[in-house]
Structure formats: C-alpha cells, structure tokens
XYZ file of C-alpha atoms in Angstrom:
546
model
C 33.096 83.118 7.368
C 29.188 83.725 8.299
C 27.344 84.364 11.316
C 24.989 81.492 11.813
C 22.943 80.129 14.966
C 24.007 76.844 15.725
C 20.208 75.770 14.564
C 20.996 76.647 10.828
C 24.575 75.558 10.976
C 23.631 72.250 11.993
C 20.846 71.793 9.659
C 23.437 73.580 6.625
C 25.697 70.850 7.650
C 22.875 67.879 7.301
C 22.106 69.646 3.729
C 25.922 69.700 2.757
C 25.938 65.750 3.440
C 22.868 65.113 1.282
C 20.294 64.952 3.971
C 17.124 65.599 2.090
C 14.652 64.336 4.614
C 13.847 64.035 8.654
C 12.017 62.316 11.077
C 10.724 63.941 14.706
C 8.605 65.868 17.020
C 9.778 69.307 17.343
C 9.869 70.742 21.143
C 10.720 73.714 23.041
C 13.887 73.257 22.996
C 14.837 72.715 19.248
C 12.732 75.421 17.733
C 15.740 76.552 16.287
C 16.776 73.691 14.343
C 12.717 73.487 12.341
C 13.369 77.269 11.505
C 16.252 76.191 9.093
C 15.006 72.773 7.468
C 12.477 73.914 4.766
C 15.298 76.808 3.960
C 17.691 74.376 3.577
C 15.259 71.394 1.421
C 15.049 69.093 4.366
C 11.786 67.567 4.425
C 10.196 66.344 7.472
C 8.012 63.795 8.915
C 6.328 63.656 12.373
C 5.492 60.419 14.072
C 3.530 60.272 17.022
C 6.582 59.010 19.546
C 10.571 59.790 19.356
C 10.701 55.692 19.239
C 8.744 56.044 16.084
C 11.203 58.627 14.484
C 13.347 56.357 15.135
C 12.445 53.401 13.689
C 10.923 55.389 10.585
C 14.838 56.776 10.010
C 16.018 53.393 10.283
C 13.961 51.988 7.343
C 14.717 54.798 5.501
C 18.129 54.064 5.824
C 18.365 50.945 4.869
C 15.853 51.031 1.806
C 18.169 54.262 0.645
C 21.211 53.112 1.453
C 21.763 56.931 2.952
C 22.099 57.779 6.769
C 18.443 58.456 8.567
C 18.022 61.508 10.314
C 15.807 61.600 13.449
C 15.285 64.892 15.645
C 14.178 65.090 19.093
C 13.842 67.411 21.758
C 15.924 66.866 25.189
C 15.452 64.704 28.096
C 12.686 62.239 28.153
C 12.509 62.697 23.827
C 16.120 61.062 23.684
C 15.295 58.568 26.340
C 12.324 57.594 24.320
C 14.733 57.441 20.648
C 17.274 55.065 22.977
C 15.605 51.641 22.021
C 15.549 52.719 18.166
C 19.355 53.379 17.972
C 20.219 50.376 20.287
C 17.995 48.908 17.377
C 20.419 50.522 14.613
C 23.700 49.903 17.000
C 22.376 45.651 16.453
C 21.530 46.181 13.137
C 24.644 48.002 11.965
C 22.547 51.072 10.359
C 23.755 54.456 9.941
C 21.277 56.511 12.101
C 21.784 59.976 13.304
C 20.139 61.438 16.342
C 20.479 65.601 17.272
C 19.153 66.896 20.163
C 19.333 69.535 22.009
C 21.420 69.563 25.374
C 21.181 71.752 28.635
C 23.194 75.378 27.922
C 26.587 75.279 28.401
C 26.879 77.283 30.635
C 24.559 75.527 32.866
C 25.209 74.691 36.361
C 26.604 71.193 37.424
C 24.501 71.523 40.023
C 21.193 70.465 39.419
C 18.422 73.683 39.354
C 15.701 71.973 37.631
C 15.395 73.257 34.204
C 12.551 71.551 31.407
C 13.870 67.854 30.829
C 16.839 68.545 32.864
C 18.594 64.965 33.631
C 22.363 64.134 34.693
C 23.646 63.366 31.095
C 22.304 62.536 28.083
C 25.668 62.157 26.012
C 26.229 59.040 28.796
C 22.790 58.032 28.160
C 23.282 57.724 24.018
C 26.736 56.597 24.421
C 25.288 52.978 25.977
C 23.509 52.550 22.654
C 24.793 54.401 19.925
C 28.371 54.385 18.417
C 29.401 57.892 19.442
C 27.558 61.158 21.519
C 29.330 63.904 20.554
C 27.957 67.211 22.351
C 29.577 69.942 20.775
C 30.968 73.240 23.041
C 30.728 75.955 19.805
C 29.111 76.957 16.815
C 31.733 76.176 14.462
C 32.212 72.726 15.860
C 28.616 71.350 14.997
C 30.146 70.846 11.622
C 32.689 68.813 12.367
C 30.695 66.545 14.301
C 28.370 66.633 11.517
C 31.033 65.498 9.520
C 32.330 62.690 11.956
C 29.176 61.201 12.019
C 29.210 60.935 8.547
C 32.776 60.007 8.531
C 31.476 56.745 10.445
C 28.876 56.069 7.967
C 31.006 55.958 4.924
C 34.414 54.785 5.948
C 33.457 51.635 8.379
C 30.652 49.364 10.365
C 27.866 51.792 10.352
C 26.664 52.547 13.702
C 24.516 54.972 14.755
C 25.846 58.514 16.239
C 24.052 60.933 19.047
C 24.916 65.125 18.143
C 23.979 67.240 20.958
C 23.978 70.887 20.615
C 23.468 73.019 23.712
C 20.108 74.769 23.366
C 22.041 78.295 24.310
C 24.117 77.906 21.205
C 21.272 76.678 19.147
C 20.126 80.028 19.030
C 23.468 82.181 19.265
C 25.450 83.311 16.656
C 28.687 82.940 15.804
C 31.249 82.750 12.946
C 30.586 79.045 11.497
C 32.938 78.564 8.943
C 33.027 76.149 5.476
C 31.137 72.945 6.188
C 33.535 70.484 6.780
C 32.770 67.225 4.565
C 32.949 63.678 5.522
C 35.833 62.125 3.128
C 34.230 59.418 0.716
C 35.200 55.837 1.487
C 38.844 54.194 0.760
C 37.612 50.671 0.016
C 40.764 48.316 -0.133
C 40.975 45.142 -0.860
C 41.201 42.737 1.751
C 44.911 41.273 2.131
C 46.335 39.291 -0.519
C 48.003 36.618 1.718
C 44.322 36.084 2.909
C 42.728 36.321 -0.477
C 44.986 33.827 -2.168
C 44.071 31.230 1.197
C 40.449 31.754 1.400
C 40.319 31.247 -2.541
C 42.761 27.937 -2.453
C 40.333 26.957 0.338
C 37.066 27.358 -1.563
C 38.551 26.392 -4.977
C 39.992 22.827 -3.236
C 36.232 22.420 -1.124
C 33.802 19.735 -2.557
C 30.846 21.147 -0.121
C 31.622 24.655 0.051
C 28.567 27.039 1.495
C 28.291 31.170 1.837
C 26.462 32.625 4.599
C 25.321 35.990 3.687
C 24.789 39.063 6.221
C 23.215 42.396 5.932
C 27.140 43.103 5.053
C 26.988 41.302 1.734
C 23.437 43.096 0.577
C 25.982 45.914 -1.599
C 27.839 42.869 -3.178
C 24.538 40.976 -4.012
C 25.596 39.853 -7.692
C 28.650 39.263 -7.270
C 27.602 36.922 -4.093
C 25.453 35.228 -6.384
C 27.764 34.773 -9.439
C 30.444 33.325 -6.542
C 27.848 30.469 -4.957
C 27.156 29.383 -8.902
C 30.876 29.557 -9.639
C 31.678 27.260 -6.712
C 28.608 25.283 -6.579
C 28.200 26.860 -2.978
C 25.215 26.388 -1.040
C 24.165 30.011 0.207
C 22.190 30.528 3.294
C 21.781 34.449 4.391
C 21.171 36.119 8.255
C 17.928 38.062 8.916
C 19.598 40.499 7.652
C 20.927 38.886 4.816
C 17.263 37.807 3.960
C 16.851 37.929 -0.558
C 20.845 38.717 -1.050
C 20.637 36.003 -3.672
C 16.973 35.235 -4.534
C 15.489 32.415 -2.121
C 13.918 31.622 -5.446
C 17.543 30.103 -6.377
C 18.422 26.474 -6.658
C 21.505 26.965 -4.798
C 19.616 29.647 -2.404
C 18.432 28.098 1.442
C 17.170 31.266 2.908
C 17.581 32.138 6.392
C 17.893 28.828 7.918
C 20.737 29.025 10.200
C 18.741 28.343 12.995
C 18.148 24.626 11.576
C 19.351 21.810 13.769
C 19.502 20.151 10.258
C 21.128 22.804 8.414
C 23.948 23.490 11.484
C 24.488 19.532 11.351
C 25.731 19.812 7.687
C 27.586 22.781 8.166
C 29.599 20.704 11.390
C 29.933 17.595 9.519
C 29.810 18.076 5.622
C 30.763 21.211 4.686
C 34.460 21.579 3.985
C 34.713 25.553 3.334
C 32.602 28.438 4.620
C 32.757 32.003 3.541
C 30.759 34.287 6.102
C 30.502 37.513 4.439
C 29.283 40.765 6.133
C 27.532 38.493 9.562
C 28.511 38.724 13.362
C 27.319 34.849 13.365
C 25.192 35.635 16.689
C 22.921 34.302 18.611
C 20.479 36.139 16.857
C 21.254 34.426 13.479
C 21.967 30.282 14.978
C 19.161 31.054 17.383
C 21.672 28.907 19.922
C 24.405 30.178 22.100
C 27.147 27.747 20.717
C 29.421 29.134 18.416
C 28.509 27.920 14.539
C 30.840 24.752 14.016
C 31.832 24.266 10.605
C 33.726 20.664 9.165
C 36.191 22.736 7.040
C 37.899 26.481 7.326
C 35.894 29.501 8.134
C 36.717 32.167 5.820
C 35.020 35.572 7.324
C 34.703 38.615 5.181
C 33.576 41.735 7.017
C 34.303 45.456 6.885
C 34.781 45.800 10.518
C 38.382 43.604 11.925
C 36.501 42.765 15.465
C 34.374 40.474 13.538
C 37.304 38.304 12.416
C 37.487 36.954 16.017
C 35.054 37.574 17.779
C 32.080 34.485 18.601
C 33.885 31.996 16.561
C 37.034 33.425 15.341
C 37.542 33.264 11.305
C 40.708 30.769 10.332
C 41.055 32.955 7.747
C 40.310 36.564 7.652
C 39.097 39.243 4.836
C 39.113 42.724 6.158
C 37.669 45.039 3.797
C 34.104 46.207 2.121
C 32.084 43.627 0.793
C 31.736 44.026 -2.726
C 35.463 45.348 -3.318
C 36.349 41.428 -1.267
C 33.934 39.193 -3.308
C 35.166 40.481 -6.469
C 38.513 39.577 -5.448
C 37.673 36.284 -4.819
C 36.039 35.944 -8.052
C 38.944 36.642 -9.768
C 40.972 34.643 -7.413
C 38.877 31.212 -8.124
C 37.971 32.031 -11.532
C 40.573 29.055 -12.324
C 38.500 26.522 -10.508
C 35.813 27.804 -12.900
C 37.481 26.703 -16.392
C 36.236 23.233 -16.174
C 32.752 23.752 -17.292
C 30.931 20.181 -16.832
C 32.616 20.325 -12.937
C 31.357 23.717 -12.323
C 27.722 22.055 -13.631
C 28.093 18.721 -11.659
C 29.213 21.169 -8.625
C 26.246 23.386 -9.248
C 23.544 20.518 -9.664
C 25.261 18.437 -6.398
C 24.441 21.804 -4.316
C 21.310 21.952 -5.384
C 19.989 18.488 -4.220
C 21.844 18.984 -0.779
C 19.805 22.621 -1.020
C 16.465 20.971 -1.395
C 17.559 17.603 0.922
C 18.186 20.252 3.937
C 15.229 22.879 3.291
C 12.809 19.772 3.909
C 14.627 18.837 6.865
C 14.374 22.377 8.231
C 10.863 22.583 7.458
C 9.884 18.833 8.833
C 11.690 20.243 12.326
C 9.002 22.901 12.337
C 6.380 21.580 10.202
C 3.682 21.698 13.185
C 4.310 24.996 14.570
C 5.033 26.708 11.047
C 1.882 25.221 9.028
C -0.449 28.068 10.664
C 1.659 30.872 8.540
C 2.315 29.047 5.289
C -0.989 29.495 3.410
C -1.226 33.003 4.116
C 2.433 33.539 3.631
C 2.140 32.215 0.078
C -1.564 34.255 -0.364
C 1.122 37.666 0.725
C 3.376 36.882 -1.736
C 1.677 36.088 -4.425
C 0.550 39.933 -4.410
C 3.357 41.330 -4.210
C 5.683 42.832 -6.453
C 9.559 41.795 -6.609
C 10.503 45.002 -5.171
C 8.539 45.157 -2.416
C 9.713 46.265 0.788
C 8.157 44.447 3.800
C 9.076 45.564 7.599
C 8.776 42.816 10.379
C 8.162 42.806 13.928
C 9.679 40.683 16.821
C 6.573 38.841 16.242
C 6.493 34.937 15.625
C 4.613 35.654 12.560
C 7.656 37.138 11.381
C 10.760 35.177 13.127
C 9.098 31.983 12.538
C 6.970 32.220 9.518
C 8.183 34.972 7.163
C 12.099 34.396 7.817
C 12.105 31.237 6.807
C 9.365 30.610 4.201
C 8.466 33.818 2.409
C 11.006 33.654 -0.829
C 12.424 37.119 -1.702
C 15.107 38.100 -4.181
C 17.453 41.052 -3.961
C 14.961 43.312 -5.479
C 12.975 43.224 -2.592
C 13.858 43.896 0.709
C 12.825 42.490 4.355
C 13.314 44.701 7.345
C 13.433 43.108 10.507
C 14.772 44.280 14.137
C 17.328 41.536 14.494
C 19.536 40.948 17.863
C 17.813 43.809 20.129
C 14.967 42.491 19.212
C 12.887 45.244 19.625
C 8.675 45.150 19.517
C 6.850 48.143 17.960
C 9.344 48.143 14.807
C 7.187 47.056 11.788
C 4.586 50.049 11.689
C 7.085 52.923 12.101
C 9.588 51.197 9.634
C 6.848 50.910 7.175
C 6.179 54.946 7.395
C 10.001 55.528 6.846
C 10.304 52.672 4.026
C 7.354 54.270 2.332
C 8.866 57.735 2.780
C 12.133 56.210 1.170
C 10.326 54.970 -1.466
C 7.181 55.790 -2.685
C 6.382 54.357 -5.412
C 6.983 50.566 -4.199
C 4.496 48.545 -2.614
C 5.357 48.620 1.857
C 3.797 46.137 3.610
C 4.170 45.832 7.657
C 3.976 42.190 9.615
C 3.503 42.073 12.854
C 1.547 40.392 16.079
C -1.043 42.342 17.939
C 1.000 42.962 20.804
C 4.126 44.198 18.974
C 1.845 46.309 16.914
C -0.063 47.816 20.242
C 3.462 49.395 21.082
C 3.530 51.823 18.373
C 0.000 52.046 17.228
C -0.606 55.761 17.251
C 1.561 55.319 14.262
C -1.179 54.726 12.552
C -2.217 58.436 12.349
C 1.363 59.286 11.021
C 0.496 56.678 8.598
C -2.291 58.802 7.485
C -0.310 61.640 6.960
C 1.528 60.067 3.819
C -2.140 59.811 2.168
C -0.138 56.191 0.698
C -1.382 52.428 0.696
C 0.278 50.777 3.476
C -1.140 47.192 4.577
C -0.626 46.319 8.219
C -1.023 42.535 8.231
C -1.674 41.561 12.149
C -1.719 37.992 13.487
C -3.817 38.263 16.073
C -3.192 35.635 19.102
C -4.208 37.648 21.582
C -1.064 38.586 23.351
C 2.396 37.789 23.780
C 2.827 34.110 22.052
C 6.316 34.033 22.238
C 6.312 34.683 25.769
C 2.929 33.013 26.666
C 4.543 29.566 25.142
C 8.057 30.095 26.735
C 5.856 30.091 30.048
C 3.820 26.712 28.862
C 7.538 25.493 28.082
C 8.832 25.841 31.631
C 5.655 24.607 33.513
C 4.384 27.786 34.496
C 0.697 29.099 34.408
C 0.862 31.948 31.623
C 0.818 35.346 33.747
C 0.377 38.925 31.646
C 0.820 37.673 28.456
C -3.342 37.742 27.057
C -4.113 40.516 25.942
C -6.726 41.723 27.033
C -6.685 39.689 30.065
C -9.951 37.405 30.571
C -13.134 39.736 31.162
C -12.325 42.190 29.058
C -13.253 43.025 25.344
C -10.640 42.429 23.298
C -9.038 45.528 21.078
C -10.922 45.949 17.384
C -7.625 46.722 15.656
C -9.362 47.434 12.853
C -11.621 50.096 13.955
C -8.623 51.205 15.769
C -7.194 52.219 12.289
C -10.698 53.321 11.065
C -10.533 56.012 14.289
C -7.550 56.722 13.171
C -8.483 57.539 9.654
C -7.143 54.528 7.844
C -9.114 51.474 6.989
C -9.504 47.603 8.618
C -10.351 44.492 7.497
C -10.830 41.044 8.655
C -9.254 37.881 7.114
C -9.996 34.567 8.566
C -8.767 32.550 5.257
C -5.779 33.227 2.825
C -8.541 33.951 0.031
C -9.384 36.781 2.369
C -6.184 37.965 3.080
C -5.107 37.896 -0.494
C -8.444 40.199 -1.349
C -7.858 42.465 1.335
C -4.323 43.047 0.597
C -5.162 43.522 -3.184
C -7.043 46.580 -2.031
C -5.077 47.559 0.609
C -2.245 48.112 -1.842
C -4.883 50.404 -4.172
C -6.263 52.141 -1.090
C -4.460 55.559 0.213
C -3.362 55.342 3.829
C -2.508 52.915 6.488
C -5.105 49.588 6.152
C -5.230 47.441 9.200
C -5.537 43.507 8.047
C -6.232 41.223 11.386
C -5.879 37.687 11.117
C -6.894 36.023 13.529
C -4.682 32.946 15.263
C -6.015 30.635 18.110
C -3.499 31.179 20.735
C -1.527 27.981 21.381
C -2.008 26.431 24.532
C-alpha cells in the first residue's frame, strides 16, 4: 500500500493499462493529473478545443486498435468533449474521458464555484457508455479498470471517469492497480453456427455485409466471400475490410436503390457481420429486406434484434465467429470448379450492380471522381484518410475511392458530426507516424475545428487537408432547394462579404495552402503536401449547386 494523490493514481492506473499517450487542454482544475503523466511515460498532445481532443483520441483509437485517452478540465471542457464521445458512443470506439468533478464534499446547494454546473456524470451518461465519478482514492483504479473492462470484453463504447478535484490532490492509501481481465472470446453457439453455415453453404446468391465489427476478422472475411462466391458489400465503417479492389468486393453501397433491390429479391443468404444495419448505413429508414435468411454476427446480443431482427443469430467476437464458419462450410468448398463458377457468377452480379449504383448517381457524383482517382493514385496502400460529414466524403469518397484493408477510412458515421476530419487526422498521425494521413472535408465542416490547424503544426508532420470548397453548407443548402425553399444561412460567407482564404488561413497558422482547380493540380499539390512538414491546406474549389 502507497500514499498517492488521486492525480498520480489515476494516471498510474492509465500507465498500468498501456496508455502511452493523451489528448487535452490542461485547466485549473486538473493540474494534478499533468504533474504525473511525463513520470509515468504518458505523452501528450494539446488541441486547440476539448471537441478536438476528442476527435484526435478517437482516430487514435481506431488506427491503434488501443483505447484513446482525452483529458479535460470541468464544466464547460466536458460539455465541449460531449459531441466527440456521442461520436465514439455511434461509432462503437473505445474512448476514455477523465475530468475533474466539484469536491466531494461540496454543497448540493449551488455556491458558485469555477465551472460549477448541476451534474456532469448526468451530462456524460446521455452520450457515453458509463460516468463513473469515483468517492476515494483507491477507487479511481477500479474504475480505471472498468473502463477498460468495457473495452476488451464487449461493444466498445466510450466511458466518462470523474475524480473530485479535492481528492485529485489528497492522499491516501491507493492500493495494487487493479487490471482489466483480457477478453474471453467464445464462439458463437453451435446450434446457430451449424444453421447459418447450412444456410450459406445451400445459397446460390449469398452476400456479406461487413461493419466496423468485422475490420479484426478482415482475412478471414475475405477467404469466406471467395469460399462461397459471396458478394461483399461493407458499412462506412466497414469501408476496405476486403479490398474494394476485389472482384467479389462492392464497397459501401448499401445505400443503392439498385444494390437494396438485389439484396430483397435475389439474394438467398446474408451474413451481416459486426453492423447495426442503420439508417446511417441504407441511408433509408426501412429496415434492409433481404430474399433469403439474415444471418447476423455481432459481439454485442442487442444487435441480433434490434432494426431488423437476425433469423439467425451469432453472438460472439468477430474473428473467433468467421473462423467458425469457415470451418463449418469448408464442405461446400471441396468441389473446386463450383466454388470457381460460384466465384466468377458473383463477380458479374458485382460489376452488373456497381454500374447501376453509379448510373443512380452518375450526375451528382461526376464532380468528385477525377479528383478522387488524382487522391488515390498518390497514395500509399496504408494510408489512413479521415472524412468529414461533408458530401465530398459521404457521396464521393464512400462510394468510389477503392481501399483495401491496409488502409483505413475514418469517417463520423450515424452522429454525424462536422469538424471531425482535421482533429482525427492529428490523432491518426499521432497513432501513426510514419504513414501517409490525409483529411477530406467541405469548407464548412472544416471551419468548425480550424484552429486545429495550429495543433497540426505542433507535430512538425505532412498532413494534407483536401477542402471542397462550395461555399457553405451543400448538404443543407440542396435539402432546402429540395423542399422549395429559398436557401437561408447556408453560404458561407453570406453575399457581400469576402469569402474565407483557407489557405492563408493555414499559412497564418504556420502551415502551408494551395489552390487546385484541376485533378493535375490536386495530384501536384498533394505530392508535396505529403513531403512538406506540417498541416497543408489544399482548396478545391466546387460551384455550389443551385
């Protein structure tokens, strides 16, 4: 047993886990908690805004594959981290948040203390899987430990610790660190494993649709879809599981009037693997009809049943359940020239339904493709590009920039939140160094975490910012044109007044900007953006559609 503040026995309990990094603004209030980190080999970032740190902790995340660790300050700093870990809570990423809270032995009577507000434990538990504000010193380690706990052994979700700021700095015995228990991955059922196998072994138009669930299993997804001739179309989230590069691969097209037509008419088996089938992925509120059994894999039971309930269900992780089924259906594999005729019949109705997706849009998309193919053909396969809620993105990039499980594509799926691809691109970059970042986003997505840009700087690293410039809200501005309406607050800047130099913007900042009003031009900018240290702003200019 030791005396330790509660500062340093938090931060000894984030080192005990593996936390080797953090993202925040420090404050009055948690003084105590930056004593400890460089003591304890926690690095740390700063962003400009608590939103930042936490969209910079998500990326990290999920490029690491290890929980991101954002710090902020009480009152108004958590309010301002909410949006990020309602982002996380959509997204399913592990994402912790410690803060401060008022003492404990404050008064429940309001006296107006710094950032005093009624509760922030009720605010974070709205948005986050758990607030857990601890009442002693030797407690922060167990709710260390059950955040972690959540990580590891289910859906992750992201978790709110709050340590009073009177036991921040008092000491107290503290105790071993309690440690999160690593994860019991079962396999799913084997009732349900033997069905869902008889049902995709018997299928003649079987199809997989991958979620951010399935990226751990990614080989074994793929080596499944070729063993079953299976047509494979992935979430957002899901985006490169099995390269889009594939012949049996259609990307992230559930949103396809085309592609949802086959699936509620042709196909005769559907595994779902690791995917809430939302909204968010079929881009329609009905629930995703399907000619044949849906077969749902996912770590977390509620997603068995709930939107449109699974007719047969796989409860376990991802990787442990696709194996199982590959063993299970490795019979159906044995007959070599029908595993080839399955294979090369999936292919043409792969290629038959990506050009009907892509007539549906043809008109709206064709802005985006040249200098969608002039991005990718400088990048790398590992590449790690971060997206905004920006039709640039949702539109062009989902659908029609190919990426293979090397790579990754970050996007802010569901909660759609705006301001997410700068940030993420400071915490994918911090992940990852040595790989090529790149952030996409529109000029009003971008304008809501801009001073980003000077954290950007910070890293001294090449990181492109590739803006479509519109001038405002599109999305929005087009909804409005939709429904009749004269567009209201949605140019920006409104007419009369100059319109923002987002490049020189990142020049104040001390970054760099460039123009690019052809794909040449955004291919030669990017080349030496990616040579170039620090943040390099890239503005393409779009007419906005009217």
């Amino acid at each position: 047993m030791a005396d330790l503040t509660g500062g340093q026995a938090l931060v000894r309990a984030l080192a005990a886990h593996g936390v080797t990094q953090a993202f925040g603004i420090p404050g009055t209030h948690n003084l105590e908690i930056y004593r400890h980190l460089a003591a304890y080999g926690i690095a740390h970032l700063n962003p400009r805004h608590e939103q930042g740190a936490g969209y910079a902790a998500d990326a990290y995340a999920r490029v690491t594959g290890r929980p991101g660790v954002a710090l902020t300050t009480t009152g108004p700093a958590l309010l301002n981290i909410a949006a990020a870990v309602g982002q996380a809570y959509s997204d399913s990423v592990p994402l912790l948040v410690v803060s401060p809270g008022m003492p404990l032995r404050h008064p429940r009577q309001p006296t107006g203390l710094l950032h005093e507000m009624r509760s922030q434990t009720d605010a974070l538990r709205a948005v986050a899987a758990f607030s857990h504000r601890v009442s002693t010193v030797e407690e922060i380690g167990a709710a260390v430990a059950r955040a972690f706990t959540l990580f590891r052994t289910g859906r992750p979700r992201p978790a709110h610790i709050e340590v009073p700021l009177d036991l921040l700095t008092e000491a107290a015995e503290a105790g071993p660190v309690p440690l999160a228990p690593p994860a019991p991955w079962a396999a799913p059922d084997a009732g349900a494993l033997a069905a869902a196998a008889a049902a995709l072994r018997d299928a003649r138009r079987p199809a997989l649709v991958l979620g951010g669930g399935a990226r751990a299993a990614a080989p074994e997804c793929r080596e499944l879809a070729e063993q079953l001739g299976a047509v494979v179309l992935t979430t957002a989230n899901g985006k490169g599981t099995v390269a889009e590069t594939h012949p049996l691969a259609l990307g992230v097209s559930l949103h396809s009037p085309a592609v949802r037509d086959w699936l509620a008419h042709e196909c005769d088996a559907l595994l779902a693997v690791g995917t809430e089938l939302a909204e968010s992925d079929t881009w329609t509120t009905e629930p995703l009809a399907v000619a044949g059994p849906l077969i749902r894999a996912d770590i977390d039971p509620a997603q068995t049943y709930a939107g449109r309930p699974a007719d047969i269900a796989l409860v376990g992780s991802a990787r442990e359940t696709v194996r199982a089924l590959l063993g299970e259906t490795a019979a159906a594999a044995r007959d070599t020239g029908a595993a080839v005729r399955g294979t090369a019949a999936a292919a043409g109705t792969v290629a038959a339904l990506r050009a009907g997706r892509d007539a549906e849009t043809a008109d709206r998309d064709a802005r985006w493709l040249p200098y969608l193919r002039a991005l990718r053909a400088e990048l790398a396969a590992d590449a790690v590009l971060t997206s905004d809620s920006a039709q640039c993105c949702y539109y062009g990039a989902l659908p029609h920039l190919p990426l293979g499980p090397e790579g990754r594509y970050l996007h802010p799926t569901g909660f759609g939140t705006l301001g997410y691809a700068l940030p993420a691109a400071i915490g994918a970059k911090t992940a990852a160094p040595e790989r090529q970042v790149v952030a996409l986003s529109g000029d009003g997505g971008l304008q809501f975490s801009v001073q980003e840009l000077a954290t950007a700087v910070q890293l001294r690293l090449p990181l492109p910012v590739v803006v479509f410039d519109n001038g405002g809200y599109g999305e929005i501005r087009d909804e409005m044109t939709a429904r009749g309406d004269t567009p209201t607050a949605v140019d920006l800047p409104p007419p009369g007044v100059p319109p923002v130099d987002l490049a020189a913007l990142a020049r104040a900042y001390g970054g760099h900007g460039a123009r690019a009003g052809t794909p040449a031009e955004l291919a030669d900018a990017l080349h030496k953006a990616l040579r170039t240290p620090g943040p390099t702003v890239i503005t393409v200019p779009e007419e906005p559609a009217r």
